[in-house]
mmCIF file of C-alpha atoms in Angstrom:
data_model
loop_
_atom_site.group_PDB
_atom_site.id
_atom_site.type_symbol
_atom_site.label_atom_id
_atom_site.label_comp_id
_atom_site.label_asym_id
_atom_site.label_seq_id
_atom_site.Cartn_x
_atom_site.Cartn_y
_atom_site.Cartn_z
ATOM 1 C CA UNK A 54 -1.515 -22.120 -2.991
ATOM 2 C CA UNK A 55 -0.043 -25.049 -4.427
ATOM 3 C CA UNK A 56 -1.943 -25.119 -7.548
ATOM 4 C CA UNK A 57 -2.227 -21.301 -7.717
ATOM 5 C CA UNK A 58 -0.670 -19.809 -10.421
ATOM 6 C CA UNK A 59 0.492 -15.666 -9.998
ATOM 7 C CA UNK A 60 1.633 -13.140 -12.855
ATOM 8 C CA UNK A 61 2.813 -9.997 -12.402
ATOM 9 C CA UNK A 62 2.736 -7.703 -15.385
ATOM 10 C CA UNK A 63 5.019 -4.743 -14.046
ATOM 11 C CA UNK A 64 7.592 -5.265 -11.251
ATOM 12 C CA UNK A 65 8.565 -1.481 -10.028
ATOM 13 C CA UNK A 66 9.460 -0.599 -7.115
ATOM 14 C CA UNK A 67 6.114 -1.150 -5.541
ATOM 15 C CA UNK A 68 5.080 -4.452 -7.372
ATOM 16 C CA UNK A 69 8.404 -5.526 -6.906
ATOM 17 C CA UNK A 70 8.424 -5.145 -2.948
ATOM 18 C CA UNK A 71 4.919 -7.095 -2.672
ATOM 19 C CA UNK A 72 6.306 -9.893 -4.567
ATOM 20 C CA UNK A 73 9.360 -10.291 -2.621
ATOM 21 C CA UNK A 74 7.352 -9.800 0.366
ATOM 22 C CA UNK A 75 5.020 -12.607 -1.004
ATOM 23 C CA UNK A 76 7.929 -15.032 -1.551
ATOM 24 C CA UNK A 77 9.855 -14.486 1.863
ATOM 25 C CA UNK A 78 6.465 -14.909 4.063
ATOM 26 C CA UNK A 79 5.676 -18.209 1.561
ATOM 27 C CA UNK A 80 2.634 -17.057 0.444
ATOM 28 C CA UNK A 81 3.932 -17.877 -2.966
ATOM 29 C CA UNK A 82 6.115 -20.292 -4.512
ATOM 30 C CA UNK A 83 8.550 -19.125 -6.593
ATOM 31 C CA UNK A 84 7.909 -21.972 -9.011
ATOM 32 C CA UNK A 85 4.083 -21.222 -9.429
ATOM 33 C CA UNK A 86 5.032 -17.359 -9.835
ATOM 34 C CA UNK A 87 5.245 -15.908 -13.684
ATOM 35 C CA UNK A 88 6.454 -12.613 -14.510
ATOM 36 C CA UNK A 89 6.319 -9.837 -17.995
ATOM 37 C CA UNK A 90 8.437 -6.816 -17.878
ATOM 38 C CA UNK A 91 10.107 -4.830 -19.369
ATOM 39 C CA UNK A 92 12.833 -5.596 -17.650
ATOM 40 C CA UNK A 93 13.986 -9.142 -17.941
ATOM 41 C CA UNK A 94 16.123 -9.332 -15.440
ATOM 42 C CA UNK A 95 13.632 -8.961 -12.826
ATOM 43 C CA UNK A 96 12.612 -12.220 -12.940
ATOM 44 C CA UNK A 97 16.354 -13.293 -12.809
ATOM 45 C CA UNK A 98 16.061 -11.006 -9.448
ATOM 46 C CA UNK A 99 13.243 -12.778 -7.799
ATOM 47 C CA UNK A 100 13.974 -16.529 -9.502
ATOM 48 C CA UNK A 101 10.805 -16.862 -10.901
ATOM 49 C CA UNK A 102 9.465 -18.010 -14.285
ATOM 50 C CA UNK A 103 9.300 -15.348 -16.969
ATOM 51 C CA UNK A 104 6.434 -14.345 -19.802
ATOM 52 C CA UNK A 105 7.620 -12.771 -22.866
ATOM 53 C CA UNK A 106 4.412 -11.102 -23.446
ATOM 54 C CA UNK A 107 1.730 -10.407 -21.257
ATOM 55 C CA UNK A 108 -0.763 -12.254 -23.221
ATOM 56 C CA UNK A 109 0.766 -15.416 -22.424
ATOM 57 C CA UNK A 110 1.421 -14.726 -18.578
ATOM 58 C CA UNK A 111 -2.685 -14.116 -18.617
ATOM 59 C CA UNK A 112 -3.243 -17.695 -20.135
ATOM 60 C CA UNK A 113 -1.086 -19.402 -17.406
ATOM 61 C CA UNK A 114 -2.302 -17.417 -14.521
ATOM 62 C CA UNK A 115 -5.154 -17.870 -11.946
ATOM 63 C CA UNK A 116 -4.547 -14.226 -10.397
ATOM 64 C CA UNK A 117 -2.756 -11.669 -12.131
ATOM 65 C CA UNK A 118 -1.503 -8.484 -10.854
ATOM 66 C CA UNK A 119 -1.153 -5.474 -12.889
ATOM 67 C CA UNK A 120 1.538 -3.190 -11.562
ATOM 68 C CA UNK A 121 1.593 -0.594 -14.410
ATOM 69 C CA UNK A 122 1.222 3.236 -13.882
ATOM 70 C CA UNK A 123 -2.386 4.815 -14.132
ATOM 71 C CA UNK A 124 -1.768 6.137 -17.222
ATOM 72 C CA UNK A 125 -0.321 2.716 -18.705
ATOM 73 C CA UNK A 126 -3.045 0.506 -17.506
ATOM 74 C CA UNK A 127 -5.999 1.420 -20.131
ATOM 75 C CA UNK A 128 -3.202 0.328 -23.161
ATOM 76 C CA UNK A 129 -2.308 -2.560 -20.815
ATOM 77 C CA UNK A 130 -5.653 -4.037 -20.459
ATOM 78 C CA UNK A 131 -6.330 -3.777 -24.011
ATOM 79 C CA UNK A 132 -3.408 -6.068 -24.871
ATOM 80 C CA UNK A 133 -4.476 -8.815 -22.687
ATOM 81 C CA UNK A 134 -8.365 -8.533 -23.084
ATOM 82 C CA UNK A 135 -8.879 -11.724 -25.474
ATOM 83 C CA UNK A 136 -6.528 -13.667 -22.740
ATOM 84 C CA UNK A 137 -8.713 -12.255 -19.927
ATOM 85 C CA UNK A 138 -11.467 -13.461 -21.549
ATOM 86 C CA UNK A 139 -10.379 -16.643 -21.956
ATOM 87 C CA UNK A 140 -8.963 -17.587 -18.918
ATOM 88 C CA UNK A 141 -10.787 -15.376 -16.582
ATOM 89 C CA UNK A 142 -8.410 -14.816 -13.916
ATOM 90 C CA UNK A 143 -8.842 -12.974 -10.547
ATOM 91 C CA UNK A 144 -7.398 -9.791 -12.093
ATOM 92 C CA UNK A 145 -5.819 -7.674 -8.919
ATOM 93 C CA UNK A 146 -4.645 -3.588 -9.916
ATOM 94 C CA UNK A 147 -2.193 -1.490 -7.519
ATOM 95 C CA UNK A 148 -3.169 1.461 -10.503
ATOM 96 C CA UNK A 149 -4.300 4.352 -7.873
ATOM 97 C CA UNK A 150 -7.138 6.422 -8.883
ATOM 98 C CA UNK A 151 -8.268 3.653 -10.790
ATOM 99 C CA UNK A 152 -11.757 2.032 -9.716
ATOM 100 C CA UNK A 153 -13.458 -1.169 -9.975
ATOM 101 C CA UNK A 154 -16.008 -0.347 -12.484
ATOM 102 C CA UNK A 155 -12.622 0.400 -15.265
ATOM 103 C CA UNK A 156 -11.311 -3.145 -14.544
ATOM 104 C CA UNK A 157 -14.908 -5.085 -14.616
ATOM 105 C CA UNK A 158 -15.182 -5.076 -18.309
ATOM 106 C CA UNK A 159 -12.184 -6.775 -18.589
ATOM 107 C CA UNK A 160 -12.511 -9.474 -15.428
ATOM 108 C CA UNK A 161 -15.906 -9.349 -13.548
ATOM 109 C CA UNK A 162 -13.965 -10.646 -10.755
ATOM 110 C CA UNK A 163 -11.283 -7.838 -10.006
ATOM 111 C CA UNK A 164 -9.486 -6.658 -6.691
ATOM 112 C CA UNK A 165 -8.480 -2.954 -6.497
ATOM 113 C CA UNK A 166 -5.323 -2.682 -3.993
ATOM 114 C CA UNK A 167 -3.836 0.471 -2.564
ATOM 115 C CA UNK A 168 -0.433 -0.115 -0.711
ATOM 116 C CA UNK A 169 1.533 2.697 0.790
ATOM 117 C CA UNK A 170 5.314 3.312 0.673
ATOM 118 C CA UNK A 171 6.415 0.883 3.816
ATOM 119 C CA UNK A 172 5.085 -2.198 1.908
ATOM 120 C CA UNK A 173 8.701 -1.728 1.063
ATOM 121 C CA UNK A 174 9.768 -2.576 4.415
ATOM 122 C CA UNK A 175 7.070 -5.047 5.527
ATOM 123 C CA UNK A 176 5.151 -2.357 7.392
ATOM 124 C CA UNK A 177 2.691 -1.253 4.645
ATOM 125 C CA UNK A 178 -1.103 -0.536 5.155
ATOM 126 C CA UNK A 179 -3.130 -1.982 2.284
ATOM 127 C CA UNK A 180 -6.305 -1.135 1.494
ATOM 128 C CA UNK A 181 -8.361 -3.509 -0.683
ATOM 129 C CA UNK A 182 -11.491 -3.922 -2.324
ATOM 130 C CA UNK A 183 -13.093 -6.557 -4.965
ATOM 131 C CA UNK A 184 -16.152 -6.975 -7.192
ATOM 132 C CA UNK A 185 -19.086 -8.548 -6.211
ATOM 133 C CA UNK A 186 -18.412 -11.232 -8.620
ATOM 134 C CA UNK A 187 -15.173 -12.591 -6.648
ATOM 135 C CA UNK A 188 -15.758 -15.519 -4.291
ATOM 136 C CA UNK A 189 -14.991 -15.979 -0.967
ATOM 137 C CA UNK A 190 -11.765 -18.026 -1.183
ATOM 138 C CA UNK A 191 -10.650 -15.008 -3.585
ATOM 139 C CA UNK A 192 -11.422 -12.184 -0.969
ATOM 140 C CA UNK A 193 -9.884 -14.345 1.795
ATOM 141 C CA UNK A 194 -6.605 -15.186 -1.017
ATOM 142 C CA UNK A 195 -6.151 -11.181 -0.957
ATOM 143 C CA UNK A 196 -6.203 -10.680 2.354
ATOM 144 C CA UNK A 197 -3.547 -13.105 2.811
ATOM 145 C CA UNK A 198 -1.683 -11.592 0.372
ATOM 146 C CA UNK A 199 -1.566 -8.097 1.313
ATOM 147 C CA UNK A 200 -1.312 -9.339 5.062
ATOM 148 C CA UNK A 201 2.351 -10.460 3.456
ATOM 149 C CA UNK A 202 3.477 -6.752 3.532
ATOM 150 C CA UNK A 203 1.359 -5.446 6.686
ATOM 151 C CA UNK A 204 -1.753 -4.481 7.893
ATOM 152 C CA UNK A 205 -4.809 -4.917 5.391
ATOM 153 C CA UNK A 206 -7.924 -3.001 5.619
ATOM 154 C CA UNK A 207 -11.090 -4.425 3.480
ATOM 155 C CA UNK A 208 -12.923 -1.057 2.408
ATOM 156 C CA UNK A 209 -15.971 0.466 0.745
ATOM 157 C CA UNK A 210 -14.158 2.030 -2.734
ATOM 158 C CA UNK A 211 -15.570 5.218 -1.770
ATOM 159 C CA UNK A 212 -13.476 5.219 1.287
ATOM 160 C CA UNK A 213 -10.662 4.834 -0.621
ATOM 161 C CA UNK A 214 -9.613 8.609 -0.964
ATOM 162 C CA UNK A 215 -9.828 8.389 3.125
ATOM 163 C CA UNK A 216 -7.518 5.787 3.428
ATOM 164 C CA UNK A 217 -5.220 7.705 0.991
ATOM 165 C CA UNK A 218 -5.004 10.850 2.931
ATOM 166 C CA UNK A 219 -4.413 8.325 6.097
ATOM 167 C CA UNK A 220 -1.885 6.167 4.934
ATOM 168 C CA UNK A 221 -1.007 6.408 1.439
ATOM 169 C CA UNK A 222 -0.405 10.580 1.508
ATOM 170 C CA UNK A 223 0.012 10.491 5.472
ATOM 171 C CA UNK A 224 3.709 8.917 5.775
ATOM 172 C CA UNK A 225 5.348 12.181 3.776
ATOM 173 C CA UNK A 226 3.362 14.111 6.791
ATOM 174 C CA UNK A 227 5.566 12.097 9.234
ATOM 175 C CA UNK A 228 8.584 12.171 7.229
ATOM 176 C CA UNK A 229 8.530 16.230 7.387
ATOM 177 C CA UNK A 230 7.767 15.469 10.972
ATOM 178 C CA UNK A 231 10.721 13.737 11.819
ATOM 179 C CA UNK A 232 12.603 15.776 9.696
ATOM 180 C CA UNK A 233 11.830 18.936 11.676
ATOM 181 C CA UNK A 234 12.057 17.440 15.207
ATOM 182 C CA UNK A 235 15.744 16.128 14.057
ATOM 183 C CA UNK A 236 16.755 19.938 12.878
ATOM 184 C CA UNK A 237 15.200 21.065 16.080
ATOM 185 C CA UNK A 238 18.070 18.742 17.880
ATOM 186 C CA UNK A 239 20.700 20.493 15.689
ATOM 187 C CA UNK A 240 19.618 23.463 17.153
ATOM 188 C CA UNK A 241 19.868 22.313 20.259
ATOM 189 C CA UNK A 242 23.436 21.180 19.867
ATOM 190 C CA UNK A 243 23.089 17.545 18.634
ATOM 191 C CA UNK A 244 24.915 16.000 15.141
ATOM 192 C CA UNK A 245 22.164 15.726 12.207
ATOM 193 C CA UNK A 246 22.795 12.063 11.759
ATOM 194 C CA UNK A 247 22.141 11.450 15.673
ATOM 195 C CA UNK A 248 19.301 13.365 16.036
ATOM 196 C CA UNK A 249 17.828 12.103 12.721
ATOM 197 C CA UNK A 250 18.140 8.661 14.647
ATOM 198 C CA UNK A 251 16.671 9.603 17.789
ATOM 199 C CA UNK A 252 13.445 11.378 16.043
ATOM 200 C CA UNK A 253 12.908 8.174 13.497
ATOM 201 C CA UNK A 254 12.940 5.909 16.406
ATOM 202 C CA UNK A 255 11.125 8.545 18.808
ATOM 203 C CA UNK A 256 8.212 8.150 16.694
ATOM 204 C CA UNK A 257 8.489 4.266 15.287
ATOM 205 C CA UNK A 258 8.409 3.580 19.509
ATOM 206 C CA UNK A 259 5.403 6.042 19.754
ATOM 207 C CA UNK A 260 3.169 4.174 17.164
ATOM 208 C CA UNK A 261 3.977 1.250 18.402
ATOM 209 C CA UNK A 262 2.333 2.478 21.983
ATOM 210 C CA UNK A 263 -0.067 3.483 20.623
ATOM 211 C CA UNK A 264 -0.658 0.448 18.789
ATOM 212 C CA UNK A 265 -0.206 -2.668 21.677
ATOM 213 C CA UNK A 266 -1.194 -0.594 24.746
ATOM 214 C CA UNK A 267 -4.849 0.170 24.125
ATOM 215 C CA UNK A 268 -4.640 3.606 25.190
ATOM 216 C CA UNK A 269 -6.289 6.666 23.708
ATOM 217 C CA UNK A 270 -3.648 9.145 22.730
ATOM 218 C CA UNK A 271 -4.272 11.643 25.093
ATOM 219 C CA UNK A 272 -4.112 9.388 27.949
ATOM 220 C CA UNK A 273 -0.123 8.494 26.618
ATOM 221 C CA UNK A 274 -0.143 12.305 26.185
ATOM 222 C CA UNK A 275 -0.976 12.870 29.825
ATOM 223 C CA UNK A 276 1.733 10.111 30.862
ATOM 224 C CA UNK A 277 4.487 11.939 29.576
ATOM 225 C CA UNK A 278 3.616 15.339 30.464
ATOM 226 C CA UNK A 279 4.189 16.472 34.316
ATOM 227 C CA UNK A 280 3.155 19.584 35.759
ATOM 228 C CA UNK A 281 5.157 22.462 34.609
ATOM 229 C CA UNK A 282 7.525 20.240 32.937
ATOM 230 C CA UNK A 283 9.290 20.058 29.091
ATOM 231 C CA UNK A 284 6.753 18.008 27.385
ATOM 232 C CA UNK A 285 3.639 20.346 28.563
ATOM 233 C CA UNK A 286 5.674 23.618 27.639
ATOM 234 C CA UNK A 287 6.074 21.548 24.330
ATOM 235 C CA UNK A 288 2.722 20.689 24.314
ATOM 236 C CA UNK A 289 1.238 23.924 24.452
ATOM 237 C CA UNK A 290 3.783 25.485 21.899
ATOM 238 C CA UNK A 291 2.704 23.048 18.990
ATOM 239 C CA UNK A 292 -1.161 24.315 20.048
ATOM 240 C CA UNK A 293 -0.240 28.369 20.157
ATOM 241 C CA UNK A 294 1.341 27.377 16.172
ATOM 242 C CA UNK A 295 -1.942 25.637 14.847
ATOM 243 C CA UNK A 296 0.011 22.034 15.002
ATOM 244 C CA UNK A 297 -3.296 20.130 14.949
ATOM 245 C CA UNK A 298 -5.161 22.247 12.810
ATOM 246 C CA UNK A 299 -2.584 22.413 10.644
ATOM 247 C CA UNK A 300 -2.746 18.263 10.260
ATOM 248 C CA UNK A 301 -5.973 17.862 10.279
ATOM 249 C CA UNK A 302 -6.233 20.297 7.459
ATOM 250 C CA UNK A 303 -3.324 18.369 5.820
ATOM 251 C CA UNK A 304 -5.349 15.093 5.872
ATOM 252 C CA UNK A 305 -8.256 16.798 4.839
ATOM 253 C CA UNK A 306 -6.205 18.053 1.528
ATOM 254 C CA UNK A 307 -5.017 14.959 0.380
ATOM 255 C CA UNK A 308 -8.425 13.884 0.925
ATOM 256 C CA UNK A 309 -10.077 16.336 -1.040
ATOM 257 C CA UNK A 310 -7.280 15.504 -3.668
ATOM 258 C CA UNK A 311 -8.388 12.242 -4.248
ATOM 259 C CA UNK A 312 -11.689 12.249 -4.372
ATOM 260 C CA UNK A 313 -10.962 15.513 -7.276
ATOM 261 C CA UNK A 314 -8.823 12.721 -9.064
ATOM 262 C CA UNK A 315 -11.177 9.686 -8.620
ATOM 263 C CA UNK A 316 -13.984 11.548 -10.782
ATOM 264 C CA UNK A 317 -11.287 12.960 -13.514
#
């Protein structure tokens, strides 16, 4: 990475987290790291170099990162074509909803990223994908970078709207999950801030069984759950209400969602 220039155009929330992430795992150097927005003081915030306009960033940059909104990133890429063209970097977009085939005119060799919300914390799942024009030392480069902020999951781009309703719609699933399991402890006599606690790290232990034991779900299920005891009563209570239908069907939304958004 030494010689590896980086630009960000766009440093919100999201772009912001992946850089930081980036710079604290030493992926990249803050010194070969350029950045144009808006916002000058982001740059001051990360203490890396800074690009008064876009078009320049492009000229200096091997791999450049757009991290505008959907709706922004037609305009965007209009600015910086004659740059693009002329320096021909790996162009990488976080715009969801927005496929390869939109970025190729602009950079044959392009990387579509979709990070969810806990790239934030260093627990994101990325999903990535890049044009058949990128090399092998770029689709290795991408990996590494999106391994920065978590897991990273090379996909088909029609799979994307999957991996959406999975991880990228999914953790506002879990979020209403914890949040109901903590009001069901207020109910049952426990202070909101406690319970809130013991739900968020209920389930953070939870998926991290499931994760390092190698166990199917159901056979942790059947661990925890003894004849005639809480968890089975439990158990059977989330069935009688249509819990897993009621996921599965939420999945299945967001899915639907996306692919109704990918074609618009």
């Amino acid at each position: 990475m030494n010689s590896m220039k980086f630009g960000f155009i766009g440093t919100g929330v999201m772009a912001g987290a992946m850089l930081a992430r980036a710079l604290d795992k030493g992926f990249l150097r803050k010194e070969d790291v350029l950045v144009c927005d808006k916002r000058p003081e982001m740059a001051e915030k990360f203490g890396v170099g800074i690009a008064d306009k876009a078009s320049d960033l492009v000229e200096k940059c091997n791999v450049v990162q757009l991290g505008m909104k959907p709706q922004d990133l037609p305009g965007a890429l209009e600015e910086i074509d004659e740059a693009l063209q002329k320096k021909q970097p790996l162009l990488i977009s976080i715009a969801a909803g927005v496929p390869l085939k939109k970025l190729a005119p602009y950079a044959p060799r392009a990387a579509r990223l979709m990070p969810n919300i806990n790239t934030i914390i260093g627990q994101g799942c990325t999903a990535y994908c890049l044009t058949a024009q990128a090399a092998q030392e770029e689709r290795a480069l991408v990996r590494c970078y999106c391994e920065c902020f978590g897991m990273a999951v090379e996909l088909e781009e029609k799979q994307f709207s999957a991996f959406t309703a999975l991880a990228g719609s999914a953790p506002a699933f879990v979020y209403l999950f914890i949040d109901e399991l903590a009001r069901a402890g207020v109910t049952a006599g426990l202070p909101k801030a406690l319970a809130l606690e013991i739900a968020a790290q209920t389930v953070f232990g939870s998926a991290a069984q499931v994760q390092e034991s190698n166990l199917h779900p159901y056979e942790l299920i059947d661990r925890v759950c003894s004849p005639g005891g809480t968890t089975i009563a439990g158990i059977n209570a989330l069935r009688a209400h249509g819990f897993a239908h009621a996921v599965s069907q939420a999945a299945l939304a967001a899915y639907a969602r996306g692919e109704e958004l990918g074609k618009s």
